[in-house]
Coordinates of C-alpha atoms in Angstrom, one line a residue:
Chain A
M27 CA 0.0 0.1 -0.1
S28 CA 1.3 3.6 -0.5
A29 CA 1.4 6.6 1.7
L30 CA -0.7 9.1 0.1
P31 CA 0.2 12.5 0.8
L32 CA -2.5 13.7 2.9
P33 CA -3.3 16.9 4.8
T34 CA 0.1 17.3 6.7
V35 CA -0.4 17.6 10.5
A36 CA 0.4 20.7 13.1
A37 CA 0.9 21.8 16.6
P38 CA -1.1 22.7 18.7
P39 CA -3.3 19.5 19.4
T40 CA -7.2 19.9 19.6
A41 CA -9.7 18.1 18.9
G42 CA -13.2 18.0 17.3
A43 CA -12.2 19.0 13.4
F44 CA -14.6 16.9 11.0
R45 CA -13.0 17.1 7.4
V46 CA -13.5 15.7 4.0
V47 CA -11.5 15.3 1.9
L48 CA -11.7 14.1 -2.1
F49 CA -8.5 12.8 -3.1
E50 CA -7.4 13.6 -6.3
G51 CA -3.8 13.4 -6.0
T52 CA -1.4 10.3 -6.6
G53 CA -2.7 7.3 -6.0
A54 CA -6.4 8.1 -7.3
E55 CA -7.9 9.2 -10.6
P56 CA -9.6 12.1 -10.9
M57 CA -13.4 12.4 -10.1
P58 CA -15.7 12.9 -13.5
N59 CA -16.3 16.6 -13.2
A60 CA -20.0 16.3 -12.8
L61 CA -20.0 13.7 -9.7
R62 CA -17.0 16.0 -8.3
S63 CA -19.4 19.4 -8.0
E64 CA -22.5 17.8 -7.0
L65 CA -20.3 16.0 -4.3
L66 CA -19.1 19.5 -3.3
T67 CA -21.7 21.3 -3.2
G68 CA -23.4 18.5 -1.2
L69 CA -21.0 18.6 1.2
L70 CA -21.0 22.0 1.8
K71 CA -24.8 22.2 2.3
S72 CA -24.8 19.9 4.3
G73 CA -22.2 21.8 6.7
Y74 CA -18.8 19.7 5.9
A75 CA -15.7 21.2 5.5
T76 CA -14.2 19.5 2.3
S77 CA -10.8 19.8 0.9
V78 CA -10.0 18.7 -2.6
V79 CA -6.1 17.6 -3.1
R80 CA -4.5 17.5 -5.7
A81 CA -0.8 16.9 -7.2
G82 CA 1.4 19.9 -6.9
G83 CA 0.0 22.4 -4.4
N84 CA -1.4 22.5 -1.1
V85 CA -4.1 22.5 1.2
S86 CA -4.9 23.3 4.7
P87 CA -3.4 21.1 7.5
M88 CA -5.0 18.9 9.6
Q89 CA -4.6 19.3 13.9
S90 CA -6.2 16.4 15.1
G91 CA -10.1 15.0 14.8
T92 CA -11.4 13.2 12.0
L93 CA -10.7 12.7 8.3
V94 CA -13.1 11.3 5.8
V95 CA -10.9 10.4 2.9
L96 CA -13.3 9.9 -0.8
G97 CA -11.0 8.9 -4.0
R98 CA -10.4 6.7 -6.6
F99 CA -8.3 5.3 -5.5
T100 CA -5.8 2.8 -7.7
E101 CA -4.1 0.4 -4.7
A102 CA -6.4 -0.6 -1.9
Q103 CA -6.8 1.4 1.1
P104 CA -7.9 0.2 4.8
D105 CA -10.8 1.3 5.9
T106 CA -10.2 3.7 8.6
L107 CA -6.4 4.5 10.6
D108 CA -5.3 6.1 13.6
A109 CA -2.3 8.4 12.4
Q110 CA -0.6 11.1 15.0
P111 CA 1.3 12.2 11.8
D112 CA 3.2 14.9 13.9
A113 CA 4.8 14.6 17.3
Q114 CA 2.8 18.4 18.1
G115 CA -0.2 17.3 16.5
G116 CA -2.9 15.1 18.3
P117 CA -4.7 11.8 16.9
V118 CA -6.6 12.2 13.2
T119 CA -8.4 9.3 12.4
V120 CA -8.1 8.5 8.6
H121 CA -11.3 6.9 7.2
F122 CA -11.5 6.0 3.4
R123 CA -14.1 5.4 1.1
T124 CA -13.6 4.2 -2.6
V125 CA -15.4 6.1 -4.9
A126 CA -16.9 4.2 -7.3
D127 CA -20.8 3.6 -8.8
Q128 CA -22.4 5.4 -5.8
T129 CA -24.0 8.5 -6.5
A130 CA -23.1 11.8 -5.1
A131 CA -26.3 10.9 -2.5
E132 CA -24.6 7.7 -1.9
L133 CA -20.9 9.2 -1.3
L134 CA -22.8 11.8 0.9
A135 CA -24.5 9.5 3.4
Q136 CA -21.8 7.4 4.3
V137 CA -20.0 10.9 5.1
E138 CA -23.0 11.5 7.5
T139 CA -22.9 7.9 9.0
L140 CA -19.3 8.3 9.7
R141 CA -20.1 11.6 11.2
E142 CA -22.9 10.4 13.4
A143 CA -20.2 7.8 14.8
T144 CA -18.1 11.2 15.9
Q145 CA -21.0 12.3 17.9
L146 CA -19.9 15.5 16.6
P147 CA -23.5 18.2 16.3
K148 CA -25.0 17.5 13.1
P149 CA -24.0 21.0 11.6
G150 CA -26.4 23.7 10.0
T151 CA -28.7 23.8 12.7
W152 CA -28.6 27.2 14.2
K153 CA -28.8 30.4 11.0
P154 CA -24.9 32.2 12.1
W155 CA -26.6 35.3 12.5
F156 CA -24.3 37.6 15.7
P157 CA -22.4 40.3 15.6
V158 CA -18.6 41.0 15.1
I159 CA -17.1 43.8 16.9
D160 CA -14.3 46.3 14.2
Y161 CA -11.7 46.9 16.8
D162 CA -10.5 49.1 14.1
R163 CA -13.3 51.6 15.0
C164 CA -14.5 50.2 18.5
T165 CA -14.1 52.8 21.3
N166 CA -15.9 50.6 23.9
C167 CA -18.3 53.1 24.5
M168 CA -20.2 50.3 25.4
Q169 CA -23.8 50.9 24.0
C170 CA -23.9 48.1 22.7
L171 CA -24.0 46.3 25.9
S172 CA -26.4 49.5 26.9
F173 CA -28.7 47.8 24.3
C174 CA -28.5 44.6 24.1
L175 CA -31.7 42.6 26.7
F176 CA -30.2 39.6 25.3
D177 CA -26.6 39.3 26.6
V178 CA -24.9 38.9 23.9
Y179 CA -22.5 41.1 25.2
G180 CA -20.1 41.1 27.5
V181 CA -16.7 42.7 28.6
D182 CA -13.1 40.1 28.4
S183 CA -10.6 40.6 31.5
E184 CA -9.9 43.6 29.8
K185 CA -12.5 45.5 30.5
R186 CA -12.8 45.3 26.7
I187 CA -16.4 45.4 24.9
Q188 CA -16.4 41.7 23.3
V189 CA -19.3 39.3 21.7
Q190 CA -19.8 36.3 24.1
N191 CA -23.2 35.0 23.7
Q192 CA -23.0 34.4 19.8
N193 CA -26.1 31.9 19.7
K194 CA -28.2 34.2 21.7
C195 CA -28.4 37.0 19.3
K196 CA -31.8 37.2 17.8
T197 CA -31.9 36.1 14.0
D198 CA -32.1 38.8 11.4
C199 CA -32.3 41.9 14.3
P200 CA -29.4 44.3 13.7
A201 CA -30.7 46.4 16.3
C202 CA -27.1 46.8 18.0
S203 CA -25.4 48.1 15.4
R204 CA -27.8 50.8 15.0
V205 CA -26.7 52.2 18.2
C206 CA -23.0 52.3 17.6
P207 CA -21.9 55.2 16.5
E208 CA -18.7 54.5 15.0
V209 CA -20.0 51.4 12.6
A210 CA -18.0 49.2 14.4
I211 CA -20.8 46.5 14.7
L212 CA -20.7 44.3 11.8
F213 CA -23.9 41.3 10.2
P214 CA -22.0 39.6 7.6
K215 CA -25.3 38.1 6.9
Y216 CA -26.9 41.8 6.8
R217 CA -28.8 42.9 3.2
H218 CA -27.0 46.1 3.3
G219 CA -23.6 48.1 3.5
P220 CA -21.3 48.9 5.9
I221 CA -23.1 46.5 8.5
N222 CA -22.6 43.7 5.8
G223 CA -18.9 44.7 6.6
D224 CA -18.6 46.8 3.7
V225 CA -16.1 49.7 3.9
V226 CA -17.2 52.7 6.0
S227 CA -17.5 56.0 4.5
D228 CA -18.0 59.5 6.1
D229 CA -21.1 59.3 5.0
D230 CA -22.4 56.2 6.9
V231 CA -20.8 58.0 10.1
R232 CA -23.1 60.6 9.9
R233 CA -26.0 58.7 8.9
E234 CA -25.5 56.6 12.2
S235 CA -24.9 59.5 14.2
M236 CA -28.4 60.3 12.9
K237 CA -29.8 56.9 13.7
V238 CA -28.4 57.3 17.4
D239 CA -30.4 60.9 17.5
I240 CA -33.3 59.5 15.9
S241 CA -33.5 56.8 18.8
S242 CA -32.6 59.9 21.6
L243 CA -36.0 61.5 20.0
L244 CA -38.3 58.6 20.4
G245 CA -37.7 59.2 24.3
G246 CA -34.0 59.2 25.3
D247 CA -33.6 56.0 24.8
I248 CA -35.5 53.2 23.0
Y249 CA -36.4 51.2 26.1
Q250 CA -37.4 54.6 27.7
A251 CA -39.6 54.9 24.3
L252 CA -41.4 51.9 24.7
R253 CA -42.4 51.9 28.6
D254 CA -43.7 56.0 28.1
R255 CA -45.5 54.5 24.9
S256 CA -46.3 51.5 27.4
A257 CA -47.2 53.9 30.1
K258 CA -49.7 56.0 27.7
F259 CA -51.3 52.9 26.0
K260 CA -52.2 51.7 29.7
S261 CA -53.6 54.7 31.1
R262 CA -55.3 54.9 27.9
F263 CA -56.6 51.4 28.4
S264 CA -57.8 52.2 31.8
K265 CA -60.0 54.6 30.8
E266 CA -61.7 53.4 27.6
R267 CA -61.5 49.2 28.4
D268 CA -61.0 49.1 24.5
S269 CA -58.1 45.9 24.1
D270 CA -58.3 46.0 21.0
K271 CA -57.3 49.5 20.4
A272 CA -54.5 49.2 22.9
L273 CA -53.3 46.6 21.0
L274 CA -53.5 48.2 17.7
E275 CA -52.0 51.0 19.6
R276 CA -49.0 49.1 20.9
Q277 CA -48.6 47.1 17.0
K278 CA -48.1 50.6 15.8
C279 CA -45.1 52.1 17.7
L280 CA -43.6 48.3 17.9
T281 CA -43.8 48.5 13.9
K282 CA -43.0 52.7 13.5
L283 CA -39.4 51.6 15.8
G284 CA -39.1 48.1 13.5
E285 CA -39.0 49.9 10.8
Q286 CA -36.4 52.7 12.1
L287 CA -34.1 50.0 13.2
D288 CA -34.9 47.4 10.6
I289 CA -35.6 44.6 13.6
P290 CA -37.6 42.0 12.9
A291 CA -41.6 41.8 14.2
E292 CA -39.9 38.2 16.1
V293 CA -37.8 40.0 17.8
F294 CA -40.5 42.2 19.5
A295 CA -42.6 39.1 20.3
S296 CA -39.6 37.4 22.6
L297 CA -39.1 41.0 24.4
P298 CA -39.6 40.1 27.7
S299 CA -42.1 42.4 30.0
L300 CA -41.6 45.7 30.9
D301 CA -41.0 45.3 34.2
E302 CA -38.2 42.9 32.7
I303 CA -36.8 44.8 30.1
K304 CA -36.0 48.1 32.9
A305 CA -34.4 45.6 35.0
K306 CA -32.1 44.2 32.0
A307 CA -31.5 47.7 31.2
E308 CA -31.1 48.8 34.3
A309 CA -28.0 46.0 34.9
A310 CA -27.0 46.2 30.9
Q311 CA -26.5 50.2 31.7
A312 CA -24.6 49.7 35.5
K313 CA -22.5 47.0 33.9
A314 CA -21.2 49.2 31.4
E315 CA -21.1 52.4 33.5
A316 CA -19.0 50.6 36.2
M317 CA -16.6 49.4 33.0
L318 CA -15.9 52.4 32.1
A319 CA -15.3 53.5 34.9
G320 CA -13.1 51.1 35.6
Q321 CA -11.6 52.5 32.3
S322 CA -10.5 56.1 33.4
R323 CA -8.8 55.1 36.6
Chain B
M15 CA 6.6 22.3 -8.4
T16 CA 3.7 23.1 -6.0
L17 CA 1.3 25.8 -6.5
P18 CA 2.6 29.4 -4.8
L19 CA -1.0 30.1 -3.1
R20 CA -3.4 28.2 -1.1
V21 CA -7.2 29.1 -1.2
L22 CA -9.7 29.1 1.0
Y23 CA -13.5 29.0 -0.4
C24 CA -16.5 30.3 1.9
H25 CA -19.9 29.1 0.1
C26 CA -21.6 31.1 2.7
T27 CA -24.2 28.3 3.3
Y28 CA -26.8 29.3 5.9
A29 CA -27.6 33.1 4.2
N30 CA -28.8 34.4 0.5
V31 CA -26.3 37.3 0.7
V32 CA -23.6 35.8 -1.3
P33 CA -25.3 35.8 -5.3
K34 CA -25.8 32.0 -5.3
A35 CA -24.6 32.4 -9.0
V36 CA -21.7 33.7 -7.9
K37 CA -20.3 31.5 -5.7
E38 CA -21.7 28.3 -7.2
E39 CA -20.0 29.5 -10.4
V40 CA -16.5 30.3 -8.4
L41 CA -16.9 26.7 -7.0
R42 CA -17.7 25.1 -10.5
Q43 CA -14.4 26.4 -11.5
L44 CA -11.7 26.0 -9.1
A45 CA -13.6 22.2 -9.1
E46 CA -12.5 21.7 -12.7
S47 CA -9.3 24.1 -12.7
G48 CA -7.4 21.3 -11.2
I49 CA -6.3 23.4 -8.3
P50 CA -6.2 22.4 -5.0
F51 CA -8.6 24.1 -2.2
D52 CA -10.5 23.9 0.8
A53 CA -14.0 24.6 0.9
V54 CA -16.0 25.5 4.4
P55 CA -19.6 25.7 4.7
D56 CA -20.0 28.8 6.1
L57 CA -16.9 30.8 8.2
C58 CA -19.7 32.9 10.4
E59 CA -20.6 29.2 11.5
L60 CA -16.6 28.3 12.1
S61 CA -16.6 31.8 13.8
A62 CA -19.0 31.5 16.2
R63 CA -18.2 28.2 17.8
K64 CA -14.5 29.0 17.6
D65 CA -13.6 25.9 15.0
P66 CA -10.4 24.1 15.8
S67 CA -10.4 24.1 12.1
L68 CA -9.9 27.8 11.9
P69 CA -6.1 28.2 12.7
D70 CA -5.3 24.9 10.4
L71 CA -7.4 26.4 8.0
I72 CA -5.0 30.0 7.8
S73 CA -1.8 28.6 8.7
S74 CA 0.2 28.4 5.1
D75 CA 3.9 29.7 4.0
E76 CA 2.0 30.6 0.8
P77 CA 0.0 33.6 0.1
L78 CA -3.2 32.6 1.3
K79 CA -6.2 33.8 -0.8
I80 CA -9.8 33.5 0.8
V81 CA -13.1 33.4 -1.3
A82 CA -15.5 34.9 0.6
C83 CA -17.7 38.4 1.1
Y84 CA -16.1 41.7 2.7
P85 CA -12.9 41.7 3.7
R86 CA -13.6 43.5 6.6
A87 CA -16.2 41.2 7.9
V88 CA -13.8 38.4 7.3
K89 CA -10.7 39.5 8.5
W90 CA -13.4 40.5 12.1
L91 CA -14.6 37.3 11.7
F92 CA -11.6 35.0 12.6
S93 CA -10.6 37.6 15.0
A94 CA -13.7 37.4 16.9
A95 CA -12.5 33.4 16.7
N96 CA -9.4 34.4 18.3
T97 CA -7.2 33.7 15.1
P98 CA -6.5 36.3 13.7
L99 CA -5.0 36.5 9.9
P100 CA -1.4 36.9 9.4
A101 CA -1.2 40.5 8.5
D102 CA 0.8 39.6 5.3
G103 CA 0.2 37.5 2.5
V104 CA -3.6 37.3 2.7
A105 CA -6.1 38.5 0.1
I106 CA -9.8 38.4 0.9
L107 CA -11.9 38.2 -2.5
N108 CA -15.0 39.2 -2.1
M109 CA -17.9 37.2 -4.5
R110 CA -20.9 39.9 -2.4
T111 CA -19.9 42.2 -4.9
D112 CA -17.5 40.9 -7.8
T113 CA -18.3 38.2 -10.4
A114 CA -17.3 34.6 -11.2
E115 CA -15.3 36.0 -13.7
A116 CA -13.1 38.9 -12.1
I117 CA -12.5 36.0 -8.8
M118 CA -11.0 33.5 -11.1
A119 CA -8.9 35.7 -12.9
Q120 CA -7.6 36.8 -10.3
L121 CA -7.2 33.7 -8.7
R122 CA -5.3 32.6 -12.2
G123 CA -3.6 35.5 -12.7
E124 CA -1.8 35.5 -9.3
M125 CA -0.8 31.8 -9.8
E126 CA 0.5 32.4 -13.1
T127 CA 2.4 35.8 -11.8
S128 CA 3.9 34.1 -8.5
T129 CA 4.6 30.6 -11.1
S130 CA 6.5 32.7 -13.6
E131 CA 8.7 34.4 -10.9
E132 CA 9.6 31.4 -9.1
E133 CA 10.6 30.0 -12.9
S134 CA 12.7 32.7 -13.4
E135 CA 14.6 32.8 -9.7

């Protein structure tokens, strides 16, 4: 059996990586174009990182984890091989699967079976929507920390703002980026620039500043605006006893806010109660102020 | 001879912000080009879970071309996963703004330039 020139292994060791290799280097014949394309697309859509290995070039190394190598091998390969090709690297388990007459769907099913055996979670179960901070622009003003009600933000040991709980972010809601005066918060999957990572122009900075002003016009801050509108609607509700009218008023308020900040309706639907909002906003504000006080010392 | 650069392609699987026609055409041309390359389903997902493969994907002695989206987004996605991109030797090609032809031309052009430089040395 000849040794295949697989991705090399490098330090330091980590665990949990899972990668598929479409092997077309020395010791294997190229796959038909149609099969390769269909398989590659299917693997990526199913959430699998894939390297196409060919003679005359390199792909990334693998420190540790599981490699599934698919190829039209010219010589028999072992079903499974445990390797530690570098003293500093962790163990790599390599599964070889010969591509013969299988369809792309059948090969993908083989990969799924091997992934399930590793007990790694199924990829693609969560839409990766979360803020990313551009530290070239961020001034650590903590407005995002004060604003977010879902505990997405926190600070590191050096009191620098950071995104700590990406999975708590509300899908498709870019509201915190709207309150950032420096246009330092990105949502790479957002439709429009500069929030999507496009270059920030002077006009963008002016426009974002105006949006902060708009939120101020709503009554100091957005949560205060929500509370004020709620108080008004409660008062009217008590007088008129008209639940439909009250609901309509609240919906109008939220719709207006949603349009201005591009916040999906689902986010409003999942907001905590007004009392909880008040408590959370105060806690976040206190946390941000404490961090800022710490910075100025 | 080995190719003078490495290619990392992101399929942006979990959103429709990269034009489907562009990413599929780039992937098709890469697959049929004879170029070895790494492809990931979604760099955002890898960043969010600080995937252990991220350091591997950018560790390279050769110049690295990342075919993904806006360079500012890609830079800070890697940084957010505690895997900052090297200051030199990394170029990011943007499938949200460029055509598939323009991206492939940049990849091929870079390879031809680097190869001819290597041969003349």
